[in-house]
Tab-separated table of C-alpha atoms in Angstrom:
chain	number	residue	atom	x	y	z
A	22	MET	CA	-29.680	11.136	35.540
A	23	PRO	CA	-31.967	12.249	32.660
A	24	ILE	CA	-30.261	13.841	29.681
A	25	ALA	CA	-30.796	17.600	29.679
A	26	GLU	CA	-32.647	19.146	26.746
A	27	LEU	CA	-33.064	22.825	25.938
A	28	GLN	CA	-35.634	24.230	23.520
A	29	VAL	CA	-34.683	27.510	21.888
A	30	TYR	CA	-37.206	30.363	22.150
A	31	ARG	CA	-35.028	32.937	20.450
A	32	VAL	CA	-31.440	33.946	19.804
A	33	GLU	CA	-31.034	37.410	21.328
A	34	GLU	CA	-27.483	38.106	20.189
A	35	ALA	CA	-24.816	36.100	18.420
A	36	ASP	CA	-21.469	36.320	16.665
A	37	VAL	CA	-18.835	33.849	15.479
A	38	THR	CA	-17.930	32.899	19.063
A	39	GLY	CA	-21.441	32.218	20.377
A	40	GLY	CA	-24.332	34.175	21.770
A	41	LEU	CA	-27.164	34.727	24.227
A	42	CYS	CA	-30.363	32.702	23.898
A	43	LEU	CA	-33.673	32.449	25.698
A	44	VAL	CA	-34.390	28.753	26.230
A	45	ARG	CA	-36.717	26.430	28.106
A	46	CYS	CA	-35.432	23.278	29.769
A	47	VAL	CA	-37.658	20.452	28.533
A	48	GLY	CA	-35.821	17.572	30.188
A	49	GLY	CA	-33.269	16.850	32.888
A	50	THR	CA	-31.210	19.601	34.518
A	51	ALA	CA	-29.160	22.113	32.557
A	52	ARG	CA	-25.836	23.086	34.160
A	53	SER	CA	-23.046	25.470	33.272
A	54	GLY	CA	-20.229	23.653	31.534
A	55	GLN	CA	-22.415	21.118	29.737
A	56	VAL	CA	-21.974	20.371	26.052
A	57	TYR	CA	-25.033	20.252	23.791
A	58	ALA	CA	-25.534	18.759	20.359
A	59	ALA	CA	-27.077	21.062	17.771
A	60	GLY	CA	-27.413	18.727	14.810
A	61	GLN	CA	-23.868	17.633	13.993
A	62	SER	CA	-22.370	20.629	15.796
A	63	ARG	CA	-21.606	21.288	19.454
A	64	VAL	CA	-22.312	24.258	21.704
A	65	TRP	CA	-21.091	24.849	25.241
A	66	LEU	CA	-23.282	26.209	28.019
A	67	ARG	CA	-21.067	28.876	29.590
A	68	GLY	CA	-23.557	30.803	31.733
A	69	ILE	CA	-27.163	30.808	32.980
A	70	GLU	CA	-29.281	33.781	34.083
A	71	ARG	CA	-32.703	33.537	35.724
A	72	HIS	CA	-34.671	36.508	37.071
A	73	GLY	CA	-31.658	38.743	36.604
A	74	ARG	CA	-29.325	36.502	38.626
A	75	ALA	CA	-26.564	34.162	37.546
A	76	VAL	CA	-27.279	30.558	38.549
A	77	ASP	CA	-25.421	27.282	38.086
A	78	ALA	CA	-28.374	25.178	36.914
A	79	PHE	CA	-32.098	25.059	36.158
A	80	GLY	CA	-34.508	22.200	35.661
A	81	ALA	CA	-37.273	20.997	33.386
A	82	GLY	CA	-40.195	23.368	32.935
A	83	HIS	CA	-38.149	26.506	33.600
A	84	THR	CA	-36.812	29.153	31.247
A	85	ALA	CA	-33.527	31.037	31.358
A	86	ARG	CA	-31.180	33.155	29.328
A	87	VAL	CA	-28.106	31.126	28.559
A	88	ARG	CA	-24.722	32.069	27.186
A	89	LEU	CA	-23.741	29.494	24.569
A	90	ALA	CA	-20.323	29.194	22.929
A	91	GLY	CA	-19.857	27.995	19.369
A	92	PRO	CA	-20.287	29.506	15.897
A	93	VAL	CA	-23.470	27.516	15.244
A	94	VAL	CA	-25.373	29.582	17.864
A	95	ALA	CA	-26.174	32.240	15.260
A	96	LEU	CA	-27.931	29.570	13.177
A	97	LEU	CA	-30.185	28.194	15.926
A	98	SER	CA	-33.897	28.485	15.181
A	99	ARG	CA	-37.012	28.885	17.300
A	100	GLY	CA	-38.222	25.534	18.607
A	101	GLN	CA	-34.920	23.739	17.992
A	102	VAL	CA	-34.024	21.285	20.767
A	103	LEU	CA	-30.453	20.992	22.006
A	104	THR	CA	-29.516	17.721	23.708
A	105	SER	CA	-26.719	17.418	26.259
A	106	VAL	CA	-23.857	15.125	25.321
A	107	PRO	CA	-23.026	12.461	27.959
A	108	PRO	CA	-19.420	12.287	29.244
A	109	ASP	CA	-18.594	9.293	27.044
A	110	GLY	CA	-20.333	10.693	23.987
A	111	HIS	CA	-17.454	12.807	22.708
A	112	GLY	CA	-15.542	11.736	19.617
A	113	LEU	CA	-11.781	12.082	19.281
A	114	ALA	CA	-11.903	14.709	16.530
A	115	GLU	CA	-14.444	16.747	18.511
A	116	LEU	CA	-12.238	16.681	21.598
A	117	GLU	CA	-9.154	17.680	19.614
A	118	ALA	CA	-10.980	20.646	18.078
A	119	TRP	CA	-12.407	21.609	21.476
A	120	LEU	CA	-9.015	21.483	23.211
A	121	ALA	CA	-7.519	23.649	20.473
A	122	THR	CA	-9.779	26.504	21.622
A	123	GLY	CA	-8.359	26.487	25.173
A	124	PRO	CA	-11.782	25.903	26.772
A	125	PRO	CA	-12.607	26.838	30.382
A	126	LEU	CA	-11.874	24.123	32.934
A	127	ALA	CA	-15.570	24.010	33.879
A	128	ASP	CA	-16.575	22.851	30.399
A	129	GLU	CA	-17.526	19.212	29.964
A	130	PRO	CA	-15.962	16.780	29.750
A	131	LEU	CA	-14.392	17.829	33.040
A	132	PRO	CA	-10.634	17.251	33.369
A	133	ARG	CA	-10.806	13.905	35.184
A	134	THR	CA	-13.494	12.616	32.831
A	135	LEU	CA	-11.424	13.759	29.867
A	136	ARG	CA	-8.402	11.930	31.275
A	137	SER	CA	-10.371	8.694	31.679
A	138	LEU	CA	-11.705	8.911	28.125
A	139	ALA	CA	-8.248	9.610	26.727
A	140	ILE	CA	-6.438	6.890	28.686
A	141	GLY	CA	-9.066	4.389	27.566
A	142	GLY	CA	-8.585	5.331	23.920
A	143	MET	CA	-4.797	5.345	24.212
A	144	GLN	CA	-4.770	1.833	25.692
A	145	ASP	CA	-7.396	0.341	23.362
A	146	GLU	CA	-5.414	-2.159	21.287
A	147	ARG	CA	-8.322	-2.571	18.873
A	148	LEU	CA	-7.720	0.935	17.528
A	149	PRO	CA	-5.157	1.821	14.840
A	150	GLU	CA	-1.803	3.017	16.133
A	151	GLY	CA	-2.317	6.538	14.814
A	152	VAL	CA	-5.633	6.885	16.625
A	153	ARG	CA	-4.133	5.627	19.885
A	154	LEU	CA	-1.335	8.177	19.574
A	155	ARG	CA	-3.898	10.942	19.093
A	156	TRP	CA	-5.696	9.786	22.231
A	157	GLY	CA	-2.315	9.913	23.961
A	158	ARG	CA	-1.943	13.572	23.051
A	159	VAL	CA	-5.410	14.221	24.462
A	160	ALA	CA	-4.344	12.397	27.643
A	161	LEU	CA	-1.355	14.729	27.982
A	162	ALA	CA	-3.625	17.748	27.561
A	163	ALA	CA	-5.959	16.268	30.176
A	164	ALA	CA	-3.073	15.982	32.648
A	165	TYR	CA	-2.416	19.708	32.332
A	166	ARG	CA	-6.129	20.474	32.733
A	167	CYS	CA	-6.393	18.230	35.812
A	168	ALA	CA	-3.434	19.970	37.433
A	169	ALA	CA	-4.852	23.418	36.683
A	170	ALA	CA	-8.337	22.521	37.929
A	171	GLU	CA	-7.059	20.913	41.125
A	172	GLY	CA	-4.249	23.362	41.877
A	173	ALA	CA	-1.742	20.504	41.768
A	174	SER	CA	1.986	21.059	42.114
A	175	GLY	CA	4.389	20.650	39.236
A	176	LEU	CA	5.527	17.351	40.732
A	177	VAL	CA	1.997	15.924	40.851
A	178	ARG	CA	1.368	17.083	37.298
A	179	GLY	CA	4.705	15.582	36.283
A	180	ILE	CA	3.686	12.159	37.606
A	181	GLU	CA	0.523	12.184	35.493
A	182	LEU	CA	2.463	13.289	32.423
A	183	ALA	CA	5.178	10.693	33.044
A	184	PHE	CA	2.564	7.925	33.249
A	185	VAL	CA	1.203	8.801	29.797
A	186	ARG	CA	4.629	9.386	28.253
A	187	ALA	CA	5.962	6.110	29.660
A	188	TYR	CA	3.064	4.205	28.119
A	189	LEU	CA	3.538	5.862	24.734
A	190	LEU	CA	7.269	5.113	24.735
A	191	ARG	CA	6.767	1.467	25.699
A	192	GLU	CA	4.017	0.903	23.146
A	193	PHE	CA	5.240	2.939	20.187
A	194	GLY	CA	8.928	3.642	20.803
A	195	PRO	CA	10.890	6.883	20.341
A	196	GLY	CA	9.605	9.222	17.676
A	197	PRO	CA	5.909	8.368	17.517
A	198	GLY	CA	5.859	7.702	21.257
A	199	GLY	CA	7.870	10.774	22.215
A	200	ASP	CA	11.411	11.972	22.867
A	201	PRO	CA	13.046	9.869	25.629
A	202	ALA	CA	15.625	12.535	26.445
A	203	ALA	CA	12.967	15.230	26.768
A	204	VAL	CA	10.813	12.963	28.946
A	205	CYS	CA	13.757	12.303	31.245
A	206	ARG	CA	14.985	15.894	31.308
A	207	GLU	CA	11.578	17.345	32.139
A	208	ALA	CA	10.888	14.818	34.896
A	209	LEU	CA	14.266	15.165	36.618
A	210	ALA	CA	13.930	18.957	36.593
A	211	LEU	CA	10.894	18.609	38.868
A	212	ILE	CA	12.836	16.924	41.681
A	213	ASP	CA	14.030	19.414	44.284
A	214	LEU	CA	16.414	17.014	46.057
A	215	THR	CA	19.670	15.362	45.077
A	216	PRO	CA	19.792	11.559	45.105
A	217	ALA	CA	22.011	11.743	48.197
A	218	GLU	CA	19.531	13.989	50.021
A	219	ALA	CA	16.634	11.719	49.118
A	220	ALA	CA	18.578	8.642	50.245
A	221	ALA	CA	19.334	10.274	53.590
A	222	ARG	CA	15.657	11.066	54.128
A	223	ALA	CA	14.664	7.571	53.035
A	224	ARG	CA	16.736	6.055	55.834
A	225	VAL	CA	14.650	7.886	58.452
A	226	TRP	CA	11.396	8.315	56.550
A	227	ARG	CA	9.229	7.006	59.413
A	228	GLU	CA	10.402	9.928	61.531
A	229	LEU	CA	9.565	12.570	58.939
A	230	PRO	CA	6.458	14.796	58.883
A	231	ARG	CA	3.667	13.455	56.720
A	232	GLU	CA	4.138	16.051	53.973
A	233	ARG	CA	7.785	15.018	53.523
A	234	ILE	CA	6.820	11.351	53.328
A	235	VAL	CA	4.236	12.172	50.655
A	236	HIS	CA	6.862	14.185	48.790
A	237	LEU	CA	9.272	11.234	48.777
A	238	ARG	CA	6.524	8.926	47.525
A	239	ARG	CA	5.751	11.291	44.692
A	240	ILE	CA	9.404	11.335	43.694
A	241	ARG	CA	9.380	7.524	43.691
A	242	HIS	CA	6.340	7.448	41.394
A	243	LEU	CA	7.881	10.016	39.052
A	244	VAL	CA	11.154	8.087	38.821
A	245	ARG	CA	9.306	4.820	38.278
A	246	TRP	CA	7.363	6.068	35.252
A	247	THR	CA	10.306	8.002	33.838
A	248	GLY	CA	12.311	4.771	33.828
A	249	ALA	CA	10.539	3.856	30.579
A	250	ALA	CA	12.859	6.327	28.836
A	251	ARG	CA	16.057	4.665	30.104
A	252	PRO	CA	16.457	1.946	27.417
A	253	TYR	CA	16.512	4.626	24.736
A	254	LEU	CA	19.276	6.752	26.278
A	255	ALA	CA	22.849	6.212	25.123
A	256	PRO	CA	25.394	4.699	27.546
A	257	GLY	CA	27.243	7.466	29.318
A	258	ASP	CA	24.539	10.031	28.574
A	259	PRO	CA	24.369	12.363	31.608
A	260	LEU	CA	20.600	11.938	31.647
A	261	ALA	CA	21.003	8.158	31.746
A	262	LEU	CA	23.481	8.406	34.621
A	263	ALA	CA	21.187	10.743	36.537
A	264	LEU	CA	18.188	8.485	35.992
A	265	ASP	CA	20.223	5.455	37.098
A	266	ALA	CA	21.153	7.259	40.307
A	267	TRP	CA	17.531	8.090	40.994
A	268	SER	CA	16.410	4.558	40.165
A	269	ARG	CA	18.773	3.185	42.807
A	270	VAL	CA	17.461	5.654	45.371
A	271	GLY	CA	13.862	5.048	44.300
A	272	ARG	CA	13.988	1.497	45.611
A	273	GLU	CA	14.603	2.888	49.099
A	274	LEU	CA	11.900	5.548	49.079
A	275	PRO	CA	8.660	4.958	51.021
């Protein structure tokens, strides 16, 4: 797909948060949510209006009024060309600054793309430890954004968070990699069954409705990833005992 490019005709209004511009698309297709490079800065395309109507996109050769977010909008000049940033073209520092603003879920990179970028950076052993940990924090933020965008349950979100937290604990240990007790406590709080109840359902899982089978599988995945915290819990710790009980049951879940 061609990279979208917008040429600025004029900035009609602007403040420190962004503004409204009249632009012409000179390449590709411009869509709401895209990120554009303006020199070394970034702007976000938050809305498009053509012929008095809001639209999701417009193509090369057409003009539109666009709502752009970012303080640099006030500095855009006539004739300046903004180039869309591809999904893998976002740097770590840019993503951290972007996430700090609490951006709309429709902004690029979209939640699943953001998660893929972050997991890749977190697992890249060529990078310094500190950089990988920063990517891990972005991956955690991406898990929350994925859940919000997809309307996922707390349990589904918890599985995604547990996957990232388990990796960070295994690779970097307690402290830099997280708090094992907090990881365990938060995960176990998401389970709405006791180990005994789950074990009873596991014995007859083939007879259960599909949604209950899926629920048991999600519990198994959550317990599996949370197990990375177990070696760091003290013997006799109630959290350790609870996790041990769930680990035994987890082997029986579908």
